[in-house]
Amino acid sequence: MVRSGTSARFSDAALAIFVIAIAVMLLIPLPTLALDLLLALSIAFSVLLLLVGLYIPNALSLLAFPSLLLLTTLFRLSLNVASTRLILSDGDAGTVIEAFGTFLIRGEVVVGIIIFVIVTVVNFIVIARGAGRVSEVAARFALDALPGKQMAIDSDLRAGIINAQEAQQKRELLRQESQLYGAMDGAMKFVQGDAVAGLFITCTNIVGGMYMGLAQGMSVEQAIKTYTTLTVGDGLVSQIPALLVSICAGIVVTRVAASDRSTLGRELGAQLFKRPILLVLTGVILLVVMALSELPWLPFLTIVLACFAAAYYVSKNSQTNVVEYGARVDGFPTRALGVPQDSYERTHAGQTIELVLDQAVLFKLYERKATPYHEWWRRFQRDFFARTGLEMPEMVVSADPYLASGSYHVRLGDASIERGGVLLDSVMVEMNPHCAKVFGLRVLRKEEHPLRGEQVFWTRASLSSLEILRAADICYHDFFEYIALRVGRYLQSNPEEVLSLIDIHAK
């Protein structure tokens, strides 16, 4: 706790120093070495922010993003002012700006200016304006849907579907969502204004630099070469981080995650490359285009071979998993999870639990064989009935290729009752996370026990970890048992879902 408080105080102090430094850079000249270091820091932070945007599951995972946009924009503008002061006063703005200008121009001033203008236009018109429009629409929809979502939470609370704590958490998420999109709508104006300010500063540097060069006795050609090189380098070293931040903003505001633990890369892979026939058709179309035109064959043939190889890999992987797209897996869910094949016709539609799994999760069930899960499910049904007096419905398993890796979805009849994600190759240990170090176990994730509410944790299902848990007689559950426990929690909180008037009169 002390360490956490110290870290928080250090973060607050660092942020205050950073903001003060931005104001100081607007007033006090910087040495070229300090400017080089700060420009490198600006580029590094922009790359970091872009990678964070690629890995977060949704915009709510980066609530500080609007403030980050403001701070990074002010930081870049302060660096622009500092570099402009050095360019106009000394004709030297450090090695970073000079290297950017020299590398890009390569002796051609017009080429450098055109490339700078293109980068700026792409940033301002294409990315920043598009992301700003998405933010505006998202903010409007979030605010319009706010009353309905609040009423839905209150309705679920009154119906007993969620408890007071869960309702409070949902209200907090709703508040964060509405405030985030509202702030993003305004924060994107900073990005657009940054691009316009960059163009203005560049034009000022070129005109002012030529005037200063001529005043110092330089020839027109020398003044143009010196100050245009520095100006274009300054503009690029400012616009490239701005472009990366704009891309990150566009990714964040357009992110629609399948689950709370999915990333953009996983979803793209799951949604674009799950059907090998589409990859084959893409390769065939490219072959036809290549044959009917005079296009160079080497690049297109390379892409065609890559498409065919990817289709073969995806097809082979799908056959290994024995999963058909969008289809129920025959044989396995019925026999493995305790429901005879001929019993579904006699089971009421509302008395069947359908467990929809990601293909990777379903493949784990196949790898571990059906019999242990069949026996565990039967024991769990008996224990649940003995504890609550409720008969646990039977279960059927199906696969959904569009679920993110490790995700699951549970339906009772036509109603969705549970959705989430599990850690593959891990187990949930029924032990307080603070005791994990005593047994040499690594805590991957902490949470509450689905049924009892006590603190538990997830750890890797390695041979050594499982041996330790068995030797210490500590109860643990794999991902299937964990999902079953969460289903049990829902049915325990909502007995009306499995009880009918016939059951009540019979009892």
Coordinates of C-alpha atoms in Angstrom, one line a residue:
M1 CA 0.0 0.0 0.0
V2 CA 2.9 2.4 0.8
R3 CA 4.6 1.5 -2.5
S4 CA 1.3 2.2 -4.4
G5 CA 0.9 5.6 -2.7
T6 CA 4.5 6.5 -3.4
S7 CA 4.1 5.5 -7.0
A8 CA 1.0 7.6 -7.3
R9 CA 2.6 10.7 -5.8
F10 CA 5.6 10.2 -8.1
S11 CA 3.3 10.0 -11.1
D12 CA 1.4 13.2 -10.1
A13 CA 4.7 15.1 -9.6
A14 CA 6.1 13.9 -12.9
L15 CA 2.9 15.0 -14.7
A16 CA 3.1 18.5 -13.0
I17 CA 6.8 18.8 -14.0
F18 CA 5.9 17.8 -17.5
V19 CA 3.2 20.4 -17.9
I20 CA 5.4 23.1 -16.4
A21 CA 8.2 22.1 -18.8
I22 CA 5.8 22.6 -21.7
A23 CA 5.1 26.2 -20.5
V24 CA 8.8 26.9 -20.0
M25 CA 9.8 25.7 -23.5
L26 CA 7.4 28.3 -24.9
L27 CA 9.4 31.1 -23.3
I28 CA 13.0 29.9 -22.7
P29 CA 15.4 28.9 -25.6
L30 CA 16.5 25.3 -25.5
P31 CA 20.0 24.0 -26.3
T32 CA 20.2 21.9 -29.4
L33 CA 21.1 18.7 -27.4
A34 CA 18.0 19.1 -25.2
L35 CA 15.9 19.7 -28.2
D36 CA 17.2 16.5 -29.9
L37 CA 16.4 14.5 -26.8
L38 CA 12.9 15.9 -26.5
L39 CA 12.2 15.2 -30.2
A40 CA 13.3 11.6 -29.8
L41 CA 11.1 11.4 -26.7
S42 CA 8.1 12.7 -28.7
I43 CA 8.6 10.1 -31.4
A44 CA 9.0 7.3 -28.9
F45 CA 5.9 8.3 -26.9
S46 CA 3.8 8.4 -30.1
V47 CA 5.0 4.9 -31.1
L48 CA 4.1 3.7 -27.6
L49 CA 0.7 5.3 -27.7
L50 CA 0.0 3.7 -31.1
L51 CA 0.9 0.2 -29.8
V52 CA -1.3 0.7 -26.7
G53 CA -4.2 1.6 -29.0
L54 CA -3.6 -1.6 -31.0
Y55 CA -3.7 -3.8 -27.9
I56 CA -6.5 -2.3 -25.8
P57 CA -9.8 -4.2 -26.1
N58 CA -12.0 -1.0 -26.2
A59 CA -11.9 2.7 -25.6
L60 CA -12.8 2.4 -21.9
S61 CA -9.5 0.7 -21.3
L62 CA -7.7 4.0 -22.0
L63 CA -9.9 6.6 -20.2
A64 CA -7.0 9.0 -20.1
F65 CA -6.7 9.2 -23.9
P66 CA -8.4 12.6 -24.4
S67 CA -6.1 14.1 -21.8
L68 CA -3.1 12.4 -23.5
L69 CA -4.2 13.9 -26.8
L70 CA -4.1 17.4 -25.3
L71 CA -0.8 16.9 -23.5
T72 CA 1.0 15.4 -26.6
T73 CA -0.4 18.2 -28.8
L74 CA 0.9 20.9 -26.4
F75 CA 4.2 19.1 -26.2
R76 CA 4.7 19.0 -30.0
L77 CA 3.6 22.6 -30.3
S78 CA 6.1 23.7 -27.6
L79 CA 8.8 21.8 -29.5
N80 CA 7.8 23.6 -32.7
V81 CA 8.2 26.9 -31.0
A82 CA 11.5 25.9 -29.5
S83 CA 12.8 24.7 -32.9
T84 CA 11.5 27.7 -34.7
R85 CA 13.4 30.0 -32.3
L86 CA 16.6 28.1 -32.9
I87 CA 16.1 28.0 -36.7
L88 CA 15.5 31.7 -37.0
S89 CA 18.0 32.9 -34.5
D90 CA 21.0 30.5 -35.0
G91 CA 20.2 28.7 -38.3
D92 CA 20.8 25.4 -36.4
A93 CA 18.1 23.3 -34.7
G94 CA 20.1 20.2 -33.7
T95 CA 21.0 17.0 -35.4
V96 CA 17.6 15.3 -35.4
I97 CA 15.8 18.0 -37.4
E98 CA 18.8 18.4 -39.7
A99 CA 18.9 14.6 -40.3
F100 CA 15.2 14.5 -41.1
G101 CA 15.5 17.3 -43.5
T102 CA 18.6 16.1 -45.2
F103 CA 17.4 12.5 -45.5
L104 CA 14.1 13.4 -47.0
I105 CA 15.1 16.2 -49.3
R106 CA 18.3 14.8 -50.6
G107 CA 19.2 18.0 -52.3
E108 CA 15.7 18.7 -53.7
V109 CA 13.9 21.3 -51.8
V110 CA 10.6 20.9 -53.8
V111 CA 10.5 17.2 -53.1
G112 CA 10.8 17.8 -49.4
I113 CA 8.1 20.4 -49.3
I114 CA 5.7 18.2 -51.3
I115 CA 6.3 15.2 -49.0
F116 CA 5.7 17.3 -46.0
V117 CA 2.5 18.7 -47.4
I118 CA 1.2 15.2 -48.3
V119 CA 1.9 13.9 -44.8
T120 CA 0.2 16.9 -43.3
V121 CA -2.9 16.6 -45.6
V122 CA -3.2 12.9 -44.9
N123 CA -3.0 13.5 -41.2
F124 CA -5.5 16.4 -41.2
I125 CA -8.1 15.6 -43.8
V126 CA -8.1 11.8 -43.9
I127 CA -7.2 10.5 -40.4
A128 CA -7.9 13.4 -37.9
R129 CA -11.1 14.5 -39.6
G130 CA -12.4 11.0 -39.9
A131 CA -11.6 10.1 -36.3
G132 CA -13.2 13.4 -35.2
R133 CA -16.4 12.6 -37.1
V134 CA -16.5 9.1 -35.5
S135 CA -16.0 10.6 -32.1
E136 CA -18.8 13.1 -32.7
V137 CA -21.2 10.4 -33.7
A138 CA -20.2 8.1 -30.9
A139 CA -20.6 10.9 -28.3
R140 CA -24.1 11.7 -29.7
F141 CA -25.2 8.0 -29.7
A142 CA -23.7 7.5 -26.2
L143 CA -25.7 10.5 -24.8
D144 CA -28.9 9.5 -26.6
A145 CA -28.7 6.0 -25.3
L146 CA -27.9 7.0 -21.7
P147 CA -31.4 7.1 -20.3
G148 CA -32.4 3.8 -21.9
K149 CA -29.3 2.1 -20.5
Q150 CA -29.9 3.5 -17.1
M151 CA -33.4 2.2 -17.1
A152 CA -32.2 -1.2 -18.3
I153 CA -29.8 -1.4 -15.4
D154 CA -32.5 -0.5 -12.9
S155 CA -34.8 -3.0 -14.5
D156 CA -32.2 -5.8 -14.2
L157 CA -31.6 -4.8 -10.6
R158 CA -35.3 -5.0 -9.7
A159 CA -35.7 -8.3 -11.5
G160 CA -32.8 -9.8 -9.5
I161 CA -30.7 -10.5 -12.6
I162 CA -27.8 -8.4 -11.1
N163 CA -27.1 -7.4 -7.6
A164 CA -26.5 -3.9 -6.2
Q165 CA -22.8 -4.1 -6.6
E166 CA -23.0 -5.2 -10.2
A167 CA -25.6 -2.4 -10.9
Q168 CA -23.2 0.1 -9.4
Q169 CA -20.4 -1.2 -11.6
K170 CA -22.6 -1.0 -14.7
R171 CA -23.6 2.6 -13.9
E172 CA -19.9 3.5 -13.4
L173 CA -19.0 2.0 -16.8
L174 CA -21.9 3.9 -18.3
R175 CA -20.7 7.2 -16.8
Q176 CA -17.2 6.6 -18.0
E177 CA -18.4 5.7 -21.5
S178 CA -20.5 8.9 -21.9
Q179 CA -17.8 11.1 -20.5
L180 CA -15.1 9.5 -22.6
Y181 CA -16.8 9.9 -25.9
G182 CA -17.8 13.4 -25.0
A183 CA -14.2 14.3 -24.2
M184 CA -12.9 12.5 -27.3
D185 CA -15.2 14.7 -29.5
G186 CA -13.5 17.8 -28.2
A187 CA -10.0 16.3 -28.0
M188 CA -10.0 15.5 -31.7
K189 CA -10.2 19.2 -32.3
F190 CA -6.7 19.5 -30.8
V191 CA -5.3 17.0 -33.3
Q192 CA -6.9 18.9 -36.2
G193 CA -5.7 22.2 -34.9
D194 CA -2.2 20.7 -34.5
A195 CA -2.0 19.9 -38.2
V196 CA -3.1 23.5 -39.1
A197 CA -0.6 25.0 -36.7
G198 CA 2.2 22.8 -38.2
L199 CA 1.5 24.2 -41.6
F200 CA 1.5 27.8 -40.4
I201 CA 4.7 27.3 -38.4
T202 CA 6.4 25.7 -41.5
C203 CA 5.4 28.6 -43.7
T204 CA 6.6 31.1 -41.1
N205 CA 9.9 29.3 -40.8
I206 CA 10.5 29.3 -44.5
V207 CA 9.7 33.0 -45.0
G208 CA 11.3 34.1 -41.8
G209 CA 14.4 31.9 -42.4
M210 CA 14.9 33.4 -45.9
Y211 CA 14.7 36.9 -44.5
M212 CA 17.1 36.1 -41.7
G213 CA 19.5 34.5 -44.1
L214 CA 19.5 37.4 -46.5
A215 CA 19.9 39.8 -43.6
Q216 CA 23.0 37.9 -42.5
G217 CA 24.6 38.1 -46.0
M218 CA 23.7 34.7 -47.4
S219 CA 22.9 34.3 -51.1
V220 CA 19.3 33.5 -52.0
E221 CA 20.2 29.9 -53.0
Q222 CA 22.1 29.3 -49.8
A223 CA 19.3 30.8 -47.6
I224 CA 16.7 28.6 -49.4
K225 CA 18.8 25.5 -49.0
T226 CA 19.7 26.1 -45.4
Y227 CA 16.4 27.2 -43.9
T228 CA 14.1 25.0 -46.1
T229 CA 16.1 21.9 -45.1
L230 CA 15.7 22.8 -41.4
T231 CA 12.1 23.8 -41.8
V232 CA 11.0 20.6 -43.6
G233 CA 13.0 18.5 -41.1
D234 CA 11.2 20.4 -38.3
G235 CA 7.8 19.9 -39.9
L236 CA 8.4 16.2 -40.4
V237 CA 9.8 15.5 -37.0
S238 CA 6.6 17.1 -35.7
Q239 CA 4.0 15.7 -38.1
I240 CA 5.2 12.1 -37.9
P241 CA 4.4 11.8 -34.2
A242 CA 1.2 13.7 -34.9
L243 CA 0.3 11.2 -37.6
L244 CA 1.0 8.2 -35.2
V245 CA -1.2 9.8 -32.5
S246 CA -4.0 10.5 -35.0
I247 CA -3.9 6.8 -36.2
C248 CA -4.1 5.7 -32.5
A249 CA -7.1 8.0 -32.0
G250 CA -8.8 6.6 -35.1
I251 CA -8.2 3.0 -33.9
V252 CA -9.5 3.8 -30.4
V253 CA -12.7 5.5 -31.4
T254 CA -13.5 3.0 -34.1
R255 CA -12.8 0.0 -31.9
V256 CA -15.7 -2.5 -31.4
A257 CA -14.4 -5.4 -29.4
A258 CA -16.0 -8.9 -29.3
S259 CA -14.9 -9.3 -25.6
D260 CA -13.1 -7.5 -22.9
R261 CA -9.9 -9.4 -23.5
S262 CA -9.6 -9.4 -27.3
T263 CA -7.1 -7.2 -29.2
L264 CA -7.4 -5.7 -32.7
G265 CA -4.9 -8.2 -34.2
R266 CA -6.8 -11.2 -32.8
E267 CA -10.1 -10.0 -34.1
L268 CA -8.8 -9.2 -37.5
G269 CA -7.2 -12.7 -37.7
A270 CA -10.4 -14.3 -36.5
Q271 CA -12.7 -12.4 -38.8
L272 CA -10.6 -12.2 -42.0
F273 CA -8.7 -15.4 -42.2
K274 CA -11.1 -18.0 -40.9
R275 CA -12.6 -19.0 -44.3
P276 CA -9.9 -20.6 -46.5
I277 CA -12.1 -20.5 -49.6
L278 CA -12.0 -16.7 -49.6
L279 CA -8.2 -16.7 -49.6
V280 CA -8.3 -19.2 -52.5
L281 CA -10.7 -17.0 -54.4
T282 CA -8.5 -14.0 -53.8
G283 CA -5.5 -15.8 -55.2
V284 CA -7.5 -17.0 -58.3
I285 CA -8.7 -13.5 -59.0
L286 CA -5.2 -12.1 -58.8
L287 CA -4.1 -14.9 -61.2
V288 CA -6.8 -13.9 -63.7
V289 CA -5.9 -10.2 -63.5
M290 CA -2.3 -11.0 -64.0
A291 CA -3.0 -13.2 -67.0
L292 CA -5.3 -10.7 -68.7
S293 CA -3.0 -7.7 -68.2
E294 CA 0.6 -6.8 -68.6
L295 CA 1.2 -6.4 -64.9
P296 CA 4.6 -7.6 -63.5
W297 CA 4.2 -11.2 -62.5
L298 CA 6.7 -11.3 -59.6
P299 CA 4.9 -9.2 -57.0
F300 CA 1.4 -10.6 -57.9
L301 CA 2.6 -14.2 -58.0
T302 CA 4.2 -13.7 -54.6
I303 CA 0.9 -12.6 -53.2
V304 CA -1.0 -15.4 -54.9
L305 CA 1.3 -18.0 -53.4
A306 CA 1.0 -16.3 -50.0
C307 CA -2.8 -16.5 -50.3
F308 CA -2.7 -20.2 -51.2
A309 CA -0.3 -21.0 -48.4
A310 CA -2.5 -19.1 -45.9
A311 CA -5.6 -20.9 -47.1
Y312 CA -3.9 -24.3 -46.7
Y313 CA -2.7 -23.4 -43.2
V314 CA -6.2 -22.2 -42.1
S315 CA -7.9 -25.2 -43.7
K316 CA -5.4 -27.7 -42.0
N317 CA -5.8 -25.9 -38.7
S318 CA -9.6 -26.0 -38.9
Q319 CA -9.6 -29.8 -39.7
T320 CA -7.3 -30.4 -36.8
N321 CA -9.8 -28.6 -34.5
V322 CA -12.6 -30.7 -36.0
V323 CA -14.9 -27.6 -35.9
E324 CA -17.3 -26.6 -38.6
Y325 CA -18.0 -22.8 -39.1
G326 CA -21.1 -21.8 -37.2
A327 CA -22.2 -25.4 -36.8
R328 CA -23.0 -27.4 -33.7
V329 CA -20.4 -30.1 -33.1
D330 CA -22.3 -33.3 -33.4
G331 CA -21.5 -36.1 -30.9
F332 CA -19.1 -34.3 -28.6
P333 CA -21.4 -32.0 -26.7
T334 CA -24.2 -34.4 -26.3
R335 CA -22.2 -37.5 -25.1
A336 CA -19.3 -35.6 -23.5
L337 CA -21.4 -33.3 -21.4
G338 CA -24.0 -35.7 -20.1
V339 CA -27.0 -35.4 -22.5
P340 CA -28.0 -38.5 -24.5
Q341 CA -28.4 -38.0 -28.2
D342 CA -32.1 -38.9 -28.2
S343 CA -32.9 -36.7 -25.1
Y344 CA -33.0 -33.3 -26.9
E345 CA -36.3 -34.0 -28.4
R346 CA -37.7 -34.6 -25.0
T347 CA -36.0 -31.5 -23.4
H348 CA -37.8 -28.2 -23.2
A349 CA -36.1 -25.5 -25.2
G350 CA -35.7 -23.4 -22.1
Q351 CA -34.1 -26.3 -20.2
T352 CA -31.0 -26.6 -22.3
I353 CA -27.8 -24.6 -21.7
E354 CA -25.9 -23.9 -24.9
L355 CA -22.3 -23.2 -24.4
V356 CA -20.8 -21.3 -27.4
L357 CA -17.0 -21.5 -27.4
D358 CA -14.2 -20.1 -29.4
Q359 CA -12.6 -22.8 -31.6
A360 CA -9.4 -22.7 -29.6
V361 CA -11.3 -23.3 -26.4
L362 CA -13.3 -26.1 -27.9
F363 CA -10.2 -27.8 -29.2
K364 CA -8.9 -27.8 -25.6
L365 CA -11.9 -29.8 -24.7
Y366 CA -11.2 -32.4 -27.4
E367 CA -7.5 -32.6 -26.4
R368 CA -8.5 -33.4 -22.8
K369 CA -11.0 -36.1 -23.8
A370 CA -14.7 -36.2 -23.0
T371 CA -15.0 -38.6 -20.1
P372 CA -13.6 -36.4 -17.3
Y373 CA -15.9 -33.6 -18.2
H374 CA -18.9 -35.9 -18.5
E375 CA -18.3 -37.2 -15.0
W376 CA -17.5 -33.7 -13.6
W377 CA -20.7 -32.2 -15.1
R378 CA -22.8 -35.0 -13.6
R379 CA -21.3 -34.4 -10.1
F380 CA -21.8 -30.7 -10.5
Q381 CA -25.5 -31.2 -11.3
R382 CA -26.0 -33.4 -8.3
D383 CA -24.1 -31.1 -6.0
F384 CA -26.0 -28.1 -7.3
F385 CA -29.3 -29.8 -6.7
A386 CA -28.3 -30.9 -3.2
R387 CA -27.2 -27.3 -2.4
T388 CA -30.0 -25.3 -4.0
G389 CA -32.8 -27.7 -4.8
L390 CA -32.6 -26.6 -8.4
E391 CA -32.1 -29.1 -11.3
M392 CA -29.2 -27.9 -13.5
P393 CA -30.3 -28.0 -17.2
E394 CA -28.4 -30.2 -19.6
M395 CA -25.7 -28.7 -21.8
V396 CA -24.9 -28.6 -25.5
V397 CA -21.7 -27.1 -26.9
S398 CA -21.4 -25.2 -30.2
A399 CA -18.6 -23.3 -31.9
D400 CA -18.5 -19.7 -33.1
P401 CA -15.6 -18.7 -35.4
Y402 CA -16.2 -15.1 -34.7
L403 CA -15.6 -15.2 -31.0
A404 CA -12.2 -13.8 -29.9
S405 CA -9.6 -16.2 -28.6
G406 CA -10.6 -17.5 -25.2
S407 CA -14.1 -16.1 -25.3
Y408 CA -17.3 -17.9 -24.5
H409 CA -21.1 -17.2 -24.6
V410 CA -23.8 -19.1 -22.7
R411 CA -27.4 -19.2 -23.7
L412 CA -30.4 -20.6 -21.8
G413 CA -33.0 -21.3 -24.4
D414 CA -33.1 -18.1 -26.4
A415 CA -31.7 -15.8 -23.7
S416 CA -28.1 -14.9 -23.3
I417 CA -27.1 -15.4 -19.6
E418 CA -23.3 -15.2 -19.6
R419 CA -20.5 -13.9 -21.7
G420 CA -16.8 -13.5 -21.0
G421 CA -13.4 -14.9 -21.5
V422 CA -11.1 -17.5 -19.9
L423 CA -7.3 -17.9 -19.7
L424 CA -6.3 -20.8 -21.8
D425 CA -3.7 -23.3 -20.4
S426 CA -4.5 -21.9 -16.9
V427 CA -6.6 -23.0 -13.9
M428 CA -8.6 -21.0 -11.3
V429 CA -7.2 -21.8 -7.8
E430 CA -9.6 -21.7 -4.8
M431 CA -7.1 -19.9 -2.6
N432 CA -6.4 -16.3 -1.6
P433 CA -4.0 -14.7 -4.0
H434 CA -1.8 -13.5 -1.1
C435 CA -0.9 -17.1 -0.4
A436 CA 0.2 -17.8 -4.0
K437 CA 3.9 -17.0 -3.3
V438 CA 4.0 -19.4 -0.4
F439 CA 3.4 -22.3 -2.9
G440 CA 5.5 -20.7 -5.7
L441 CA 2.5 -20.0 -7.9
R442 CA 2.3 -17.1 -10.3
V443 CA -0.9 -15.0 -10.1
L444 CA -2.1 -14.3 -13.7
R445 CA -5.5 -12.8 -12.7
K446 CA -7.4 -12.1 -9.5
E447 CA -11.2 -12.3 -9.2
E448 CA -14.0 -13.4 -7.0
H449 CA -15.2 -17.1 -6.8
P450 CA -18.2 -17.4 -9.1
L451 CA -20.4 -19.1 -6.4
R452 CA -18.9 -18.1 -3.0
G453 CA -17.6 -14.6 -3.7
E454 CA -14.2 -15.2 -2.0
Q455 CA -11.0 -14.1 -3.6
V456 CA -9.4 -16.6 -6.0
F457 CA -6.7 -16.4 -8.7
W458 CA -5.6 -17.9 -12.0
T459 CA -2.3 -19.6 -12.5
R460 CA -0.6 -21.4 -15.3
A461 CA -1.6 -25.1 -15.7
S462 CA 2.0 -26.3 -15.9
L463 CA 2.9 -29.7 -14.6
S464 CA 4.8 -28.3 -11.6
S465 CA 1.9 -26.0 -10.6
L466 CA -0.7 -28.9 -10.9
E467 CA 1.6 -31.2 -8.8
I468 CA 1.9 -28.5 -6.1
L469 CA -1.9 -28.0 -6.0
R470 CA -2.6 -31.8 -5.8
A471 CA 0.1 -32.3 -3.2
A472 CA -1.4 -29.5 -1.0
D473 CA -4.9 -30.7 -1.7
I474 CA -6.0 -27.3 -3.0
C475 CA -9.1 -27.3 -5.2
Y476 CA -8.7 -25.8 -8.7
H477 CA -10.8 -25.6 -11.8
D478 CA -10.0 -25.4 -15.5
F479 CA -11.8 -23.1 -18.0
F480 CA -14.8 -25.5 -18.5
E481 CA -15.4 -25.9 -14.8
Y482 CA -15.0 -22.2 -14.3
I483 CA -17.7 -21.5 -17.0
A484 CA -20.0 -24.1 -15.3
L485 CA -19.5 -22.3 -11.9
R486 CA -20.5 -19.0 -13.5
V487 CA -23.6 -20.7 -15.0
G488 CA -24.4 -22.1 -11.5
R489 CA -24.1 -18.6 -10.1
Y490 CA -26.6 -17.2 -12.6
L491 CA -29.1 -20.0 -12.0
Q492 CA -28.7 -19.6 -8.2
S493 CA -29.5 -15.9 -8.5
N494 CA -32.3 -16.4 -11.0
P495 CA -34.1 -19.7 -10.1
E496 CA -37.2 -18.6 -12.1
E497 CA -35.2 -19.4 -15.2
V498 CA -35.3 -23.1 -14.5
L499 CA -38.4 -23.4 -12.3
S500 CA -41.9 -23.7 -13.7
L501 CA -45.3 -24.1 -12.1
I502 CA -45.3 -27.8 -12.9
D503 CA -42.0 -28.2 -11.0
I504 CA -43.3 -26.3 -8.0
H505 CA -46.5 -28.3 -7.8
A506 CA -44.5 -31.5 -8.3
K507 CA -42.2 -30.7 -5.4

